[in-house]
Amino acid sequence: MENCSWCNLSEEDKQFQVYEGMFWSVFLSDEQDYIGRCVLALKRHCGQLSELTDDEWKELRSLICKMETCLKAVLGATLCNWSCLMNGFYKDSEPKPHLHIHIRPRYDKPVILNGNTYIDCEFGHHYAKYKSGAIPIKDKEKVFTLLKEWLNR
Amino acid sequence: MENCSWCNLSEEDKQFQVYEGMFWSVFLSDEQDYIGRCVLALKRHCGQLSELTDDEWKELRSLICKMETCLKAVLGATLCNWSCLMNGFYKDSEPKPHLHIHIRPRYDKPVILNGNTYIDCEFGHHYAKYKSGAIPIKDKEKVFTLLKEWLNR
């Protein structure tokens, strides 16, 4: 769809794509407030879960399983927080939501990347909404490589 | 499972059950911070989305569609926020998570119940985490009746 940023991703936007399925893509999120945070985005324009086709549901299920397993295996996540919100689109006078799902891995132990330690300070509680998600590019690239390699084995 | 409150719901806990499927039940949440907020709970003990059976996934999809349609038709919801978090279980030394999914309907217009007006002040933004969810029992019962009747037509 014209004017939908999710339908018109640039090469730069796709730089951190960790996996591409038939119907969904998975990107490492810009915000790494929870290390390994990703977003599953549908490859066609569609506004809500209830409008998914049979095949899109089937792949979504398989990706949920794949991502949970991957984040536990690669980064030591204890669990994953899943959310499908879409609120931001509704700031527009004519909202054109594009389905995407957030995955925040949660950790009961620190994650160490290139010698830097990341602690999930809110473990056991709802994720923080306004935590800084900026991490050194070297650490982000490390997470990207680990996830991409595992997911595309 | 013994010691799991979701596996051992009392009659009082079930007082606000709006729908019972083969594998999932839907309850009106105690917190009505977003009018019509519900929780979908799996009827067997299972800790994560990736462990759902084929039949449980199939019913989950059908319930997501049913709930989205219901909340729009009955309460005028603009969209629904879906989340599967399970963080609270991980406060325990031996966490035994029981799968459940939160649905928060979001509104671009006020909802009126028994003459009381409810406004989604955060519309277009992430749901508030610590908003009071207490509403008069008469209003909660009205929402309960509206949803239950629609879902069990």
Short mmCIF file of C-alpha atoms in Angstrom, two decimals:
data_model
loop_
_atom_site.label_atom_id
_atom_site.label_comp_id
_atom_site.label_asym_id
_atom_site.label_seq_id
_atom_site.Cartn_x
_atom_site.Cartn_y
_atom_site.Cartn_z
CA MET A 1 0.00 0.00 0.00
CA GLU A 2 1.20 3.46 -0.94
CA ASN A 3 2.17 5.64 2.03
CA CYS A 4 2.58 2.66 4.36
CA SER A 5 6.14 2.53 5.64
CA TRP A 6 5.89 -1.22 6.39
CA CYS A 7 4.88 -1.87 2.77
CA ASN A 8 7.75 0.24 1.45
CA LEU A 9 10.79 -0.79 3.46
CA SER A 10 14.09 0.55 2.18
CA GLU A 11 17.29 -1.47 2.01
CA GLU A 12 18.34 0.41 5.14
CA ASP A 13 15.15 -0.66 6.95
CA LYS A 14 15.90 -4.26 5.96
CA GLN A 15 19.48 -4.10 7.20
CA PHE A 16 18.58 -5.94 10.39
CA GLN A 17 16.21 -8.51 8.90
CA VAL A 18 17.04 -11.76 10.69
CA TYR A 19 14.62 -14.00 8.82
CA GLU A 20 12.34 -13.89 5.81
CA GLY A 21 9.44 -16.31 5.52
CA MET A 22 6.88 -16.64 2.77
CA PHE A 23 4.38 -14.29 4.45
CA TRP A 24 6.22 -12.71 7.39
CA SER A 25 9.60 -11.08 7.94
CA VAL A 26 11.43 -10.84 11.24
CA PHE A 27 13.56 -7.80 12.07
CA LEU A 28 15.79 -7.07 15.02
CA SER A 29 14.14 -3.99 16.57
CA ASP A 30 15.90 -0.64 16.67
CA GLU A 31 15.11 -0.59 20.40
CA GLN A 32 17.20 -3.20 22.17
CA ASP A 33 15.74 -2.36 25.63
CA TYR A 34 15.36 -6.12 25.94
CA ILE A 35 18.29 -7.77 24.17
CA GLY A 36 17.11 -9.66 21.09
CA ARG A 37 13.86 -7.70 20.84
CA CYS A 38 12.38 -8.34 17.39
CA VAL A 39 9.34 -7.54 15.33
CA LEU A 40 7.41 -9.94 13.08
CA ALA A 41 5.89 -8.00 10.20
CA LEU A 42 3.39 -9.31 7.68
CA LYS A 43 4.64 -8.90 4.11
CA ARG A 44 1.29 -7.72 2.74
CA HIS A 45 -0.82 -4.84 3.99
CA CYS A 46 -3.40 -6.09 6.48
CA GLY A 47 -4.68 -4.29 9.54
CA GLN A 48 -5.65 -6.89 12.11
CA LEU A 49 -5.15 -10.47 13.28
CA SER A 50 -8.70 -11.44 12.35
CA GLU A 51 -7.94 -10.74 8.68
CA LEU A 52 -5.03 -13.18 8.36
CA THR A 53 -5.36 -16.00 5.83
CA ASP A 54 -4.96 -19.68 6.75
CA ASP A 55 -1.41 -19.76 5.36
CA GLU A 56 -0.41 -16.56 7.19
CA TRP A 57 -1.68 -18.02 10.50
CA LYS A 58 0.17 -21.26 9.86
CA GLU A 59 3.45 -19.45 9.28
CA LEU A 60 2.84 -17.14 12.25
CA ARG A 61 2.50 -20.16 14.52
CA SER A 62 5.67 -21.69 13.14
CA LEU A 63 7.56 -18.38 13.56
CA ILE A 64 6.38 -17.95 17.15
CA CYS A 65 7.76 -21.42 17.95
CA LYS A 66 10.97 -20.73 16.02
CA MET A 67 11.58 -17.36 17.68
CA GLU A 68 10.89 -18.63 21.22
CA THR A 69 13.30 -21.51 20.69
CA CYS A 70 15.92 -19.28 19.08
CA LEU A 71 15.88 -16.57 21.76
CA LYS A 72 16.18 -19.18 24.50
CA ALA A 73 18.93 -21.11 22.73
CA VAL A 74 21.02 -18.18 21.50
CA LEU A 75 20.60 -15.52 24.18
CA GLY A 76 19.38 -17.54 27.17
CA ALA A 77 15.94 -15.89 27.36
CA THR A 78 13.72 -17.20 30.17
CA LEU A 79 10.48 -16.37 28.41
CA CYS A 80 9.16 -14.12 25.65
CA ASN A 81 6.63 -11.29 25.90
CA TRP A 82 4.40 -11.14 22.81
CA SER A 83 2.28 -8.15 21.87
CA CYS A 84 0.22 -7.00 18.91
CA LEU A 85 -0.77 -3.41 19.57
CA MET A 86 -0.78 -1.15 16.48
CA ASN A 87 -1.64 1.97 18.50
CA GLY A 88 0.73 4.35 16.72
CA PHE A 89 -1.15 4.08 13.44
CA TYR A 90 -4.24 5.54 15.11
CA LYS A 91 -2.62 8.93 15.59
CA ASP A 92 -3.42 9.52 11.91
CA SER A 93 -6.76 10.91 10.83
CA GLU A 94 -7.04 8.01 8.40
CA PRO A 95 -5.29 5.09 10.11
CA LYS A 96 -3.86 2.42 7.83
CA PRO A 97 -2.51 -0.15 10.32
CA HIS A 98 -0.02 -2.75 9.08
CA LEU A 99 0.06 -5.91 11.15
CA HIS A 100 3.20 -6.49 13.18
CA ILE A 101 3.96 -8.28 16.42
CA HIS A 102 6.57 -7.38 19.05
CA ILE A 103 8.69 -10.01 20.80
CA ARG A 104 10.57 -8.97 23.90
CA PRO A 105 12.76 -11.73 25.35
CA ARG A 106 12.93 -11.54 29.16
CA TYR A 107 15.91 -12.67 31.22
CA ASP A 108 16.41 -13.91 34.77
CA LYS A 109 20.20 -13.71 34.21
CA PRO A 110 22.43 -11.03 32.65
CA VAL A 111 23.18 -11.19 28.93
CA ILE A 112 26.80 -10.48 28.03
CA LEU A 113 27.74 -9.12 24.61
CA ASN A 114 31.32 -8.18 23.76
CA GLY A 115 32.03 -7.88 27.49
CA ASN A 116 29.04 -5.55 28.10
CA THR A 117 26.46 -6.76 30.63
CA TYR A 118 22.72 -6.26 30.10
CA ILE A 119 20.31 -6.83 32.98
CA ASP A 120 16.54 -7.19 32.69
CA CYS A 121 15.81 -5.01 35.72
CA GLU A 122 12.05 -5.51 35.40
CA PHE A 123 12.17 -9.31 35.23
CA GLY A 124 8.94 -10.74 36.74
CA HIS A 125 7.11 -7.53 35.83
CA HIS A 126 5.58 -5.88 32.78
CA TYR A 127 8.18 -4.62 30.32
CA ALA A 128 9.19 -0.98 30.75
CA LYS A 129 7.62 1.27 28.15
CA TYR A 130 10.15 4.06 28.10
CA LYS A 131 13.48 2.35 28.81
CA SER A 132 16.35 3.39 26.59
CA GLY A 133 16.83 0.86 23.84
CA ALA A 134 20.13 2.21 22.55
CA ILE A 135 23.06 -0.21 22.70
CA PRO A 136 26.50 0.01 21.01
CA ILE A 137 26.28 -0.88 17.31
CA LYS A 138 28.88 -3.62 17.86
CA ASP A 139 26.56 -5.32 20.37
CA LYS A 140 23.53 -4.92 18.12
CA GLU A 141 25.46 -6.47 15.24
CA LYS A 142 26.49 -9.36 17.45
CA VAL A 143 22.85 -10.09 18.40
CA PHE A 144 21.85 -9.73 14.75
CA THR A 145 24.47 -12.22 13.60
CA LEU A 146 23.64 -14.73 16.34
CA LEU A 147 19.90 -14.67 15.59
CA LYS A 148 20.29 -14.62 11.80
CA GLU A 149 22.68 -17.57 11.82
CA TRP A 150 20.47 -19.65 14.12
CA LEU A 151 17.25 -18.85 12.23
CA ASN A 152 18.73 -19.63 8.82
CA ARG A 153 20.66 -22.78 9.71
CA MET B 1 -1.89 -28.60 38.01
CA GLU B 2 -1.91 -28.38 41.78
CA ASN B 3 -1.06 -24.92 43.14
CA CYS B 4 -1.88 -23.20 39.85
CA SER B 5 -4.65 -20.68 40.40
CA TRP B 6 -5.64 -20.80 36.71
CA CYS B 7 -6.07 -24.58 36.91
CA ASN B 8 -8.18 -24.30 40.06
CA LEU B 9 -10.64 -21.51 39.40
CA SER B 10 -13.40 -21.16 41.98
CA GLU B 11 -17.03 -20.48 41.12
CA GLU B 12 -16.34 -16.90 42.18
CA ASP B 13 -13.41 -16.68 39.74
CA LYS B 14 -15.73 -17.92 36.99
CA GLN B 15 -18.43 -15.41 37.81
CA PHE B 16 -17.40 -13.18 34.91
CA GLN B 17 -16.73 -15.90 32.33
CA VAL B 18 -18.17 -14.53 29.09
CA TYR B 19 -17.45 -17.57 26.92
CA GLU B 20 -16.29 -21.13 27.26
CA GLY B 21 -14.76 -22.94 24.32
CA MET B 22 -13.44 -26.48 24.08
CA PHE B 23 -9.86 -25.48 24.98
CA TRP B 24 -10.04 -21.83 26.06
CA SER B 25 -12.22 -19.74 28.35
CA VAL B 26 -12.75 -16.01 28.12
CA PHE B 27 -13.22 -13.91 31.23
CA LEU B 28 -14.03 -10.24 31.67
CA SER B 29 -10.96 -8.92 33.52
CA ASP B 30 -11.20 -7.56 37.03
CA GLU B 31 -9.41 -4.47 35.74
CA GLN B 32 -11.69 -2.53 33.42
CA ASP B 33 -9.09 0.21 32.71
CA TYR B 34 -10.10 -0.34 29.10
CA ILE B 35 -13.82 -1.13 28.99
CA GLY B 36 -14.39 -4.71 27.88
CA ARG B 37 -10.86 -5.82 28.76
CA CYS B 38 -10.83 -9.62 28.79
CA VAL B 39 -8.45 -12.50 29.26
CA LEU B 40 -8.34 -15.70 27.19
CA ALA B 41 -7.13 -18.56 29.39
CA LEU B 42 -6.16 -22.03 28.23
CA LYS B 43 -8.16 -24.71 30.05
CA ARG B 44 -5.15 -27.01 30.54
CA HIS B 45 -1.85 -26.18 32.17
CA CYS B 46 0.67 -25.11 29.53
CA GLY B 47 3.38 -22.50 29.85
CA GLN B 48 3.98 -21.00 26.44
CA LEU B 49 2.55 -20.40 22.98
CA SER B 50 5.00 -22.78 21.36
CA GLU B 51 3.53 -25.70 23.32
CA LEU B 52 -0.04 -25.32 22.04
CA THR B 53 -1.58 -28.25 20.15
CA ASP B 54 -3.07 -27.91 16.66
CA ASP B 55 -6.61 -27.85 18.05
CA GLU B 56 -5.74 -25.23 20.67
CA TRP B 57 -4.22 -22.98 17.99
CA LYS B 58 -7.25 -23.43 15.79
CA GLU B 59 -9.61 -22.39 18.57
CA LEU B 60 -7.33 -19.52 19.57
CA ARG B 61 -7.52 -18.11 16.06
CA SER B 62 -11.28 -18.43 16.02
CA LEU B 63 -11.55 -16.74 19.44
CA ILE B 64 -9.30 -13.86 18.39
CA CYS B 65 -11.60 -13.23 15.43
CA LYS B 66 -14.73 -13.64 17.56
CA MET B 67 -13.48 -11.30 20.30
CA GLU B 68 -12.32 -8.58 17.87
CA THR B 69 -15.69 -8.65 16.11
CA CYS B 70 -17.60 -8.72 19.41
CA LEU B 71 -15.75 -5.81 21.03
CA LYS B 72 -16.22 -3.68 17.92
CA ALA B 73 -19.88 -4.58 17.51
CA VAL B 74 -20.94 -4.39 21.15
CA LEU B 75 -18.78 -1.63 22.63
CA GLY B 76 -17.61 0.25 19.54
CA ALA B 77 -13.90 -0.59 19.97
CA THR B 78 -11.65 0.88 17.28
CA LEU B 79 -8.99 -1.82 17.63
CA CYS B 80 -7.79 -4.41 20.11
CA ASN B 81 -4.40 -4.62 21.88
CA TRP B 82 -3.30 -8.26 22.29
CA SER B 83 -0.57 -9.38 24.66
CA CYS B 84 0.79 -12.63 25.99
CA LEU B 85 3.24 -11.76 28.75
CA MET B 86 3.19 -14.16 31.75
CA ASN B 87 5.72 -12.10 33.70
CA GLY B 88 4.02 -12.36 37.10
CA PHE B 89 4.62 -16.13 37.31
CA TYR B 90 8.37 -15.51 37.22
CA LYS B 91 8.36 -13.85 40.62
CA ASP B 92 8.22 -17.40 42.04
CA SER B 93 11.37 -19.39 42.65
CA GLU B 94 9.78 -22.25 40.66
CA PRO B 95 7.65 -20.55 38.03
CA LYS B 96 4.71 -22.55 36.70
CA PRO B 97 3.30 -20.24 34.03
CA HIS B 98 -0.25 -20.88 32.77
CA LEU B 99 -0.93 -19.54 29.30
CA HIS B 100 -3.32 -16.60 29.08
CA ILE B 101 -3.70 -13.70 26.68
CA HIS B 102 -4.87 -10.17 27.46
CA ILE B 103 -7.23 -8.24 25.18
CA ARG B 104 -7.57 -4.53 25.72
CA PRO B 105 -10.11 -2.88 23.43
CA ARG B 106 -9.09 0.68 22.50
CA TYR B 107 -11.51 3.48 21.72
CA ASP B 108 -11.40 6.67 19.68
CA LYS B 109 -14.81 7.63 21.12
CA PRO B 110 -16.20 7.56 24.66
CA VAL B 111 -18.01 4.44 25.88
CA ILE B 112 -21.18 5.14 27.85
CA LEU B 113 -22.48 2.63 30.40
CA ASN B 114 -25.52 3.40 32.55
CA GLY B 115 -24.95 7.09 31.92
CA ASN B 116 -21.25 6.94 32.94
CA THR B 117 -18.72 8.04 30.34
CA TYR B 118 -15.40 6.22 29.86
CA ILE B 119 -12.66 7.81 27.76
CA ASP B 120 -9.57 6.04 26.41
CA CYS B 121 -7.20 8.91 27.27
CA GLU B 122 -4.17 7.08 25.81
CA PHE B 123 -5.79 6.29 22.44
CA GLY B 124 -3.06 6.18 19.75
CA HIS B 125 -0.49 5.25 22.41
CA HIS B 126 0.58 2.18 24.39
CA TYR B 127 -1.95 1.17 27.03
CA ALA B 128 -1.32 2.60 30.50
CA LYS B 129 0.14 0.04 32.88
CA TYR B 130 -1.05 1.47 36.16
CA LYS B 131 -4.38 3.08 35.36
CA SER B 132 -7.15 2.34 37.84
CA GLY B 133 -9.35 -0.44 36.49
CA ALA B 134 -12.10 -0.07 39.07
CA ILE B 135 -15.55 0.74 37.69
CA PRO B 136 -18.97 0.55 39.40
CA ILE B 137 -20.21 -3.05 39.65
CA LYS B 138 -23.39 -2.08 37.77
CA ASP B 139 -21.26 -0.97 34.79
CA LYS B 140 -19.11 -4.11 34.95
CA GLU B 141 -22.24 -6.26 34.97
CA LYS B 142 -23.58 -4.38 31.97
CA VAL B 143 -20.39 -5.04 29.97
CA PHE B 144 -20.43 -8.67 31.11
CA THR B 145 -24.03 -9.17 29.95
CA LEU B 146 -23.45 -7.44 26.61
CA LEU B 147 -20.36 -9.54 25.80
CA LYS B 148 -21.78 -12.83 27.09
CA GLU B 149 -25.00 -12.43 25.13
CA TRP B 150 -23.17 -11.57 21.91
CA LEU B 151 -20.62 -14.35 22.26
CA ASN B 152 -23.21 -17.02 23.02
CA ARG B 153 -25.84 -16.04 20.46
#
